[in-house]
PDB file of C-alpha atoms in Angstrom:
ATOM      1  CA  ASP K1441      27.604 -23.940 -63.840  1.00 76.00           C
ATOM      2  CA  LEU K1442      29.121 -24.429 -60.599  1.00 80.00           C
ATOM      3  CA  SER K1443      31.944 -27.329 -60.584  1.00 80.00           C
ATOM      4  CA  PHE K1444      33.113 -29.473 -57.983  1.00 81.00           C
ATOM      5  CA  THR K1445      36.244 -31.657 -56.956  1.00 82.00           C
ATOM      6  CA  VAL K1446      35.300 -34.691 -55.451  1.00 85.00           C
ATOM      7  CA  SER K1447      35.846 -38.300 -55.896  1.00 91.00           C
ATOM      8  CA  ALA K1448      33.342 -39.837 -58.324  1.00 93.00           C
ATOM      9  CA  LYS K1449      29.852 -41.763 -56.306  1.00 95.00           C
ATOM     10  CA  ASN K1450      26.634 -40.875 -55.026  1.00 96.00           C
ATOM     11  CA  TYR K1451      25.900 -37.160 -53.388  1.00 95.00           C
ATOM     12  CA  PHE K1452      22.813 -35.594 -52.053  1.00 95.00           C
ATOM     13  CA  VAL K1453      22.937 -32.184 -53.275  1.00 94.00           C
ATOM     14  CA  ALA K1454      22.622 -29.155 -50.987  1.00 95.00           C
ATOM     15  CA  VAL K1455      21.904 -25.532 -51.745  1.00 95.00           C
ATOM     16  CA  LYS K1456      21.755 -22.724 -48.875  1.00 94.00           C
ATOM     17  CA  HIS K1457      22.086 -18.931 -49.874  1.00 93.00           C
ATOM     18  CA  ARG K1458      21.855 -16.209 -47.735  1.00 92.00           C
ATOM     19  CA  ASN K1459      18.537 -15.698 -46.646  1.00 96.00           C
ATOM     20  CA  HIS K1460      16.739 -18.359 -48.022  1.00 97.00           C
ATOM     21  CA  LEU K1461      15.507 -21.333 -46.097  1.00 97.00           C
ATOM     22  CA  GLY K1462      18.090 -24.313 -47.216  1.00 96.00           C
ATOM     23  CA  ILE K1463      17.118 -27.440 -50.496  1.00 97.00           C
ATOM     24  CA  MET K1464      18.273 -30.692 -50.461  1.00 97.00           C
ATOM     25  CA  THR K1465      17.448 -33.457 -53.216  1.00 97.00           C
ATOM     26  CA  ALA K1466      15.919 -36.010 -51.906  1.00 97.00           C
ATOM     27  CA  ASN K1467      17.868 -38.860 -53.757  1.00 96.00           C
ATOM     28  CA  THR K1468      21.555 -39.090 -54.077  1.00 96.00           C
ATOM     29  CA  ILE K1469      23.332 -37.842 -57.587  1.00 94.00           C
ATOM     30  CA  ALA K1470      25.900 -39.594 -59.644  1.00 93.00           C
ATOM     31  CA  LEU K1471      28.562 -36.690 -59.619  1.00 91.00           C
ATOM     32  CA  SER K1472      32.032 -37.468 -61.558  1.00 89.00           C
ATOM     33  CA  ASP K1473      34.406 -36.121 -63.683  1.00 85.00           C
ATOM     34  CA  ALA K1474      31.322 -35.927 -66.329  1.00 85.00           C
ATOM     35  CA  ALA K1475      28.720 -32.955 -65.662  1.00 85.00           C
ATOM     36  CA  ALA K1476      25.752 -33.472 -64.056  1.00 88.00           C
ATOM     37  CA  THR K1477      22.832 -31.732 -64.123  1.00 89.00           C
ATOM     38  CA  VAL K1478      20.766 -30.884 -60.964  1.00 93.00           C
ATOM     39  CA  ASP K1479      17.311 -28.919 -61.562  1.00 94.00           C
ATOM     40  CA  PHE K1480      15.835 -27.440 -58.323  1.00 95.00           C
ATOM     41  CA  THR K1481      13.895 -25.220 -60.539  1.00 95.00           C
ATOM     42  CA  ASP K1482      11.069 -27.497 -62.214  1.00 95.00           C
ATOM     43  CA  ALA K1483       7.701 -28.087 -60.649  1.00 94.00           C
ATOM     44  CA  THR K1484       7.036 -31.038 -62.451  1.00 93.00           C
ATOM     45  CA  ASN K1485       9.834 -33.290 -61.429  1.00 93.00           C
ATOM     46  CA  GLN K1486      10.342 -31.710 -57.523  1.00 92.00           C
ATOM     47  CA  ILE K1487      13.466 -33.388 -56.155  1.00 96.00           C
ATOM     48  CA  THR K1488      13.734 -31.312 -53.353  1.00 96.00           C
ATOM     49  CA  PHE K1489      13.900 -33.624 -49.821  1.00 96.00           C
ATOM     50  CA  GLY K1490      10.879 -33.077 -47.330  1.00 94.00           C
ATOM     51  CA  THR K1491       7.652 -31.565 -47.272  1.00 93.00           C
ATOM     52  CA  ASN K1492       6.986 -27.860 -49.136  1.00 95.00           C
ATOM     53  CA  ALA K1493      10.493 -27.397 -49.336  1.00 96.00           C
ATOM     54  CA  GLN K1494      10.243 -25.028 -52.518  1.00 96.00           C
ATOM     55  CA  THR K1495       7.429 -22.647 -53.762  1.00 95.00           C
ATOM     56  CA  THR K1496       5.727 -22.048 -56.192  1.00 92.00           C
ATOM     57  CA  PHE K1497       4.274 -18.896 -55.157  1.00 89.00           C
ATOM     58  CA  SER K1498       5.267 -15.546 -56.813  1.00 87.00           C
ATOM     59  CA  VAL K1499       7.642 -17.306 -59.555  1.00 90.00           C
ATOM     60  CA  PRO K1500       7.229 -18.350 -63.385  1.00 93.00           C
ATOM     61  CA  SER K1501       4.777 -20.946 -64.033  1.00 94.00           C
ATOM     62  CA  GLY K1502       6.032 -24.378 -63.993  1.00 94.00           C
ATOM     63  CA  ALA K1503       9.032 -23.352 -62.030  1.00 96.00           C
ATOM     64  CA  THR K1504       9.656 -23.572 -57.861  1.00 96.00           C
ATOM     65  CA  ALA K1505      12.285 -22.010 -56.190  1.00 96.00           C
ATOM     66  CA  MET K1506      13.310 -21.609 -52.444  1.00 96.00           C
ATOM     67  CA  TRP K1507      11.671 -20.185 -49.559  1.00 97.00           C
ATOM     68  CA  ALA K1508      12.987 -16.350 -49.214  1.00 96.00           C
ATOM     69  CA  GLY K1509      12.416 -14.104 -45.869  1.00 96.00           C
ATOM     70  CA  ASN K1510      14.968 -16.268 -43.732  1.00 97.00           C
ATOM     71  CA  ALA K1511      16.323 -12.599 -42.614  1.00 97.00           C
ATOM     72  CA  ASN K1512      17.824 -13.957 -39.055  1.00 96.00           C
ATOM     73  CA  ASN K1513      19.322 -16.825 -40.441  1.00 93.00           C
ATOM     74  CA  ASP K1514      17.854 -19.226 -38.690  1.00 93.00           C
ATOM     75  CA  THR K1515      15.752 -22.206 -39.528  1.00 94.00           C
ATOM     76  CA  VAL K1516      12.715 -21.010 -40.301  1.00 96.00           C
ATOM     77  CA  ILE K1517      10.801 -18.064 -42.097  1.00 97.00           C
ATOM     78  CA  GLN K1518       8.178 -16.311 -39.794  1.00 97.00           C
ATOM     79  CA  ALA K1519       6.125 -12.951 -39.961  1.00 97.00           C
ATOM     80  CA  LEU K1520       5.054 -12.518 -35.932  1.00 96.00           C
ATOM     81  CA  GLY K1521       6.264 -14.259 -33.299  1.00 95.00           C
ATOM     82  CA  THR K1522       9.402 -15.407 -31.504  1.00 92.00           C
ATOM     83  CA  ASN K1523      11.089 -16.209 -34.546  1.00 91.00           C
ATOM     84  CA  SER K1524      10.087 -13.231 -36.615  1.00 97.00           C
ATOM     85  CA  ASP K1525      12.405 -12.678 -39.439  1.00 97.00           C
ATOM     86  CA  ASN K1526      10.883  -8.439 -39.615  1.00 96.00           C
ATOM     87  CA  PRO K1527      13.077  -7.542 -36.844  1.00 97.00           C
ATOM     88  CA  SER K1528      16.301  -8.437 -38.133  1.00 97.00           C
ATOM     89  CA  VAL K1529      15.095  -6.073 -41.331  1.00 97.00           C
ATOM     90  CA  LEU K1530      14.127  -2.973 -39.284  1.00 97.00           C
ATOM     91  CA  THR K1531      17.544  -3.613 -36.728  1.00 97.00           C
ATOM     92  CA  GLU K1532      19.944  -3.811 -40.147  1.00 97.00           C
ATOM     93  CA  VAL K1533      18.139  -0.362 -41.230  1.00 98.00           C
ATOM     94  CA  LEU K1534      18.251   1.163 -38.028  1.00 98.00           C
ATOM     95  CA  SER K1535      21.872   0.596 -37.244  1.00 97.00           C
ATOM     96  CA  ASP K1536      23.203   1.232 -40.425  1.00 98.00           C
ATOM     97  CA  PRO K1537      25.885   4.043 -40.328  1.00 97.00           C
ATOM     98  CA  GLY K1538      24.380   6.112 -42.961  1.00 97.00           C
ATOM     99  CA  ASN K1539      21.013   6.279 -41.591  1.00 98.00           C
ATOM    100  CA  PHE K1540      22.060   9.497 -39.340  1.00 96.00           C
ATOM    101  CA  PHE K1541      18.039  10.144 -38.172  1.00 97.00           C
ATOM    102  CA  GLY K1542      17.219   6.201 -37.978  1.00 96.00           C
ATOM    103  CA  PHE K1543      14.112   6.568 -40.744  1.00 97.00           C
ATOM    104  CA  PRO K1544      13.257   3.113 -41.078  1.00 96.00           C
ATOM    105  CA  THR K1545      12.694   3.873 -44.538  1.00 97.00           C
ATOM    106  CA  PHE K1546      16.329   4.469 -44.976  1.00 98.00           C
ATOM    107  CA  VAL K1547      17.522   2.154 -48.398  1.00 98.00           C
ATOM    108  CA  ILE K1548      20.534   0.595 -47.510  1.00 98.00           C
ATOM    109  CA  ASN K1549      22.219  -0.087 -51.110  1.00 97.00           C
ATOM    110  CA  GLY K1550      24.808  -2.878 -52.254  1.00 96.00           C
ATOM    111  CA  TYR K1551      24.903  -6.590 -51.268  1.00 96.00           C
ATOM    112  CA  ASN K1552      23.156  -6.974 -47.692  1.00 96.00           C
ATOM    113  CA  ASP K1553      21.795 -10.179 -46.022  1.00 95.00           C
ATOM    114  CA  LYS K1554      18.635  -8.323 -45.317  1.00 97.00           C
ATOM    115  CA  ASP K1555      18.205  -7.559 -48.946  1.00 97.00           C
ATOM    116  CA  LEU K1556      14.927 -10.214 -49.049  1.00 96.00           C
ATOM    117  CA  ASN K1557      13.800  -9.408 -52.823  1.00 93.00           C
ATOM    118  CA  MET K1558      17.371  -9.679 -54.019  1.00 93.00           C
ATOM    119  CA  ASP K1559      16.781  -5.518 -55.210  1.00 95.00           C
ATOM    120  CA  SER K1560      20.088  -4.791 -53.816  1.00 97.00           C
ATOM    121  CA  GLN K1561      18.099  -2.360 -51.587  1.00 97.00           C
ATOM    122  CA  THR K1562      17.597  -3.121 -47.979  1.00 97.00           C
ATOM    123  CA  GLN K1563      14.769  -1.198 -46.529  1.00 97.00           C
ATOM    124  CA  ALA K1564      12.369  -1.849 -43.888  1.00 97.00           C
ATOM    125  CA  LEU K1565       9.762   0.831 -44.338  1.00 96.00           C
ATOM    126  CA  GLY K1566       8.254   2.244 -47.839  1.00 95.00           C
ATOM    127  CA  SER K1567       7.330   1.491 -50.859  1.00 92.00           C
ATOM    128  CA  ASN K1568      10.642  -1.330 -51.474  1.00 92.00           C
ATOM    129  CA  SER K1569      10.700  -2.624 -48.392  1.00 96.00           C
ATOM    130  CA  ASP K1570      11.977  -6.062 -47.709  1.00 96.00           C
ATOM    131  CA  ARG K1571       9.624  -7.090 -44.681  1.00 96.00           C
ATOM    132  CA  PRO K1572       6.338  -7.801 -47.110  1.00 95.00           C
ATOM    133  CA  LEU K1573       8.069 -10.371 -48.371  1.00 95.00           C
ATOM    134  CA  ILE K1574       7.828 -12.288 -45.415  1.00 97.00           C
ATOM    135  CA  LEU K1575       4.341 -12.110 -44.762  1.00 96.00           C
ATOM    136  CA  GLN K1576       3.356 -12.752 -47.818  1.00 95.00           C
ATOM    137  CA  ASN K1577       5.271 -16.459 -47.526  1.00 96.00           C
ATOM    138  CA  THR K1578       4.489 -17.225 -44.598  1.00 96.00           C
ATOM    139  CA  VAL K1579       0.498 -16.245 -45.670  1.00 95.00           C
ATOM    140  CA  ALA K1580       0.906 -17.872 -48.762  1.00 93.00           C
ATOM    141  CA  HIS K1581       2.674 -21.813 -47.696  1.00 96.00           C
ATOM    142  CA  PRO K1582       0.548 -24.600 -48.318  1.00 95.00           C
ATOM    143  CA  GLY K1583       0.728 -25.665 -44.850  1.00 96.00           C
ATOM    144  CA  ASN K1584      -0.431 -22.359 -43.214  1.00 97.00           C
ATOM    145  CA  PHE K1585      -3.911 -23.604 -43.739  1.00 96.00           C
ATOM    146  CA  PHE K1586      -5.433 -20.987 -41.574  1.00 96.00           C
ATOM    147  CA  GLY K1587      -3.333 -17.976 -42.707  1.00 94.00           C
ATOM    148  CA  PHE K1588      -1.882 -17.252 -39.360  1.00 96.00           C
ATOM    149  CA  THR K1589       0.739 -14.309 -39.275  1.00 95.00           C
ATOM    150  CA  THR K1590       2.814 -16.744 -36.846  1.00 97.00           C
ATOM    151  CA  PHE K1591       3.282 -19.825 -38.805  1.00 97.00           C
ATOM    152  CA  GLU K1592       6.820 -20.760 -38.991  1.00 97.00           C
ATOM    153  CA  ILE K1593       7.725 -22.377 -42.571  1.00 97.00           C
ATOM    154  CA  GLN K1594      10.723 -24.761 -41.405  1.00 96.00           C
ATOM    155  CA  GLU K1595      13.573 -25.472 -43.284  1.00 96.00           C
ATOM    156  CA  GLN K1596      13.752 -28.696 -44.809  1.00 94.00           C
ATOM    157  CA  LEU K1597      17.528 -30.134 -44.277  1.00 93.00           C
ATOM    158  CA  PRO K1598      17.836 -32.946 -42.658  1.00 88.00           C
ATOM    159  CA  GLU K1599      20.173 -32.853 -38.487  1.00 75.00           C
ATOM    160  CA  ASN K1600      23.164 -33.296 -38.391  1.00 55.00           C
TER     161      ASN K1600
END
């Protein structure tokens, strides 16, 4: 449960998370001192603003989730191309002070923005690499009809 101290009125509710694309309710939600439930996970009642703002790929049946893989912290997830998120993971691993020999298979343990699969380990190459998630999500996106690796998953938050 999250608590907010706000004036009682209607609000759009947005969620942003370290390496996921942000989401927002399509409609306002009445918030006050009384508890309110905002469920972004129900696939049968999707409440998000935009088109394909969330994914059902690789999540439990009947659920939706935020698109993961935004390693370079822009508003796009892309496997290959000008906005690719892959180099950010590799750079993080190669530049870690504990990676004395510069191995791309080196594992950074603990909380890290580049830990895309959220297992508390960041790895660029190897058996537990975070980078395949970027490609999997890009290719699985419903708007990517031809499976292009350069496809960009765009965050569905309105501009300021």
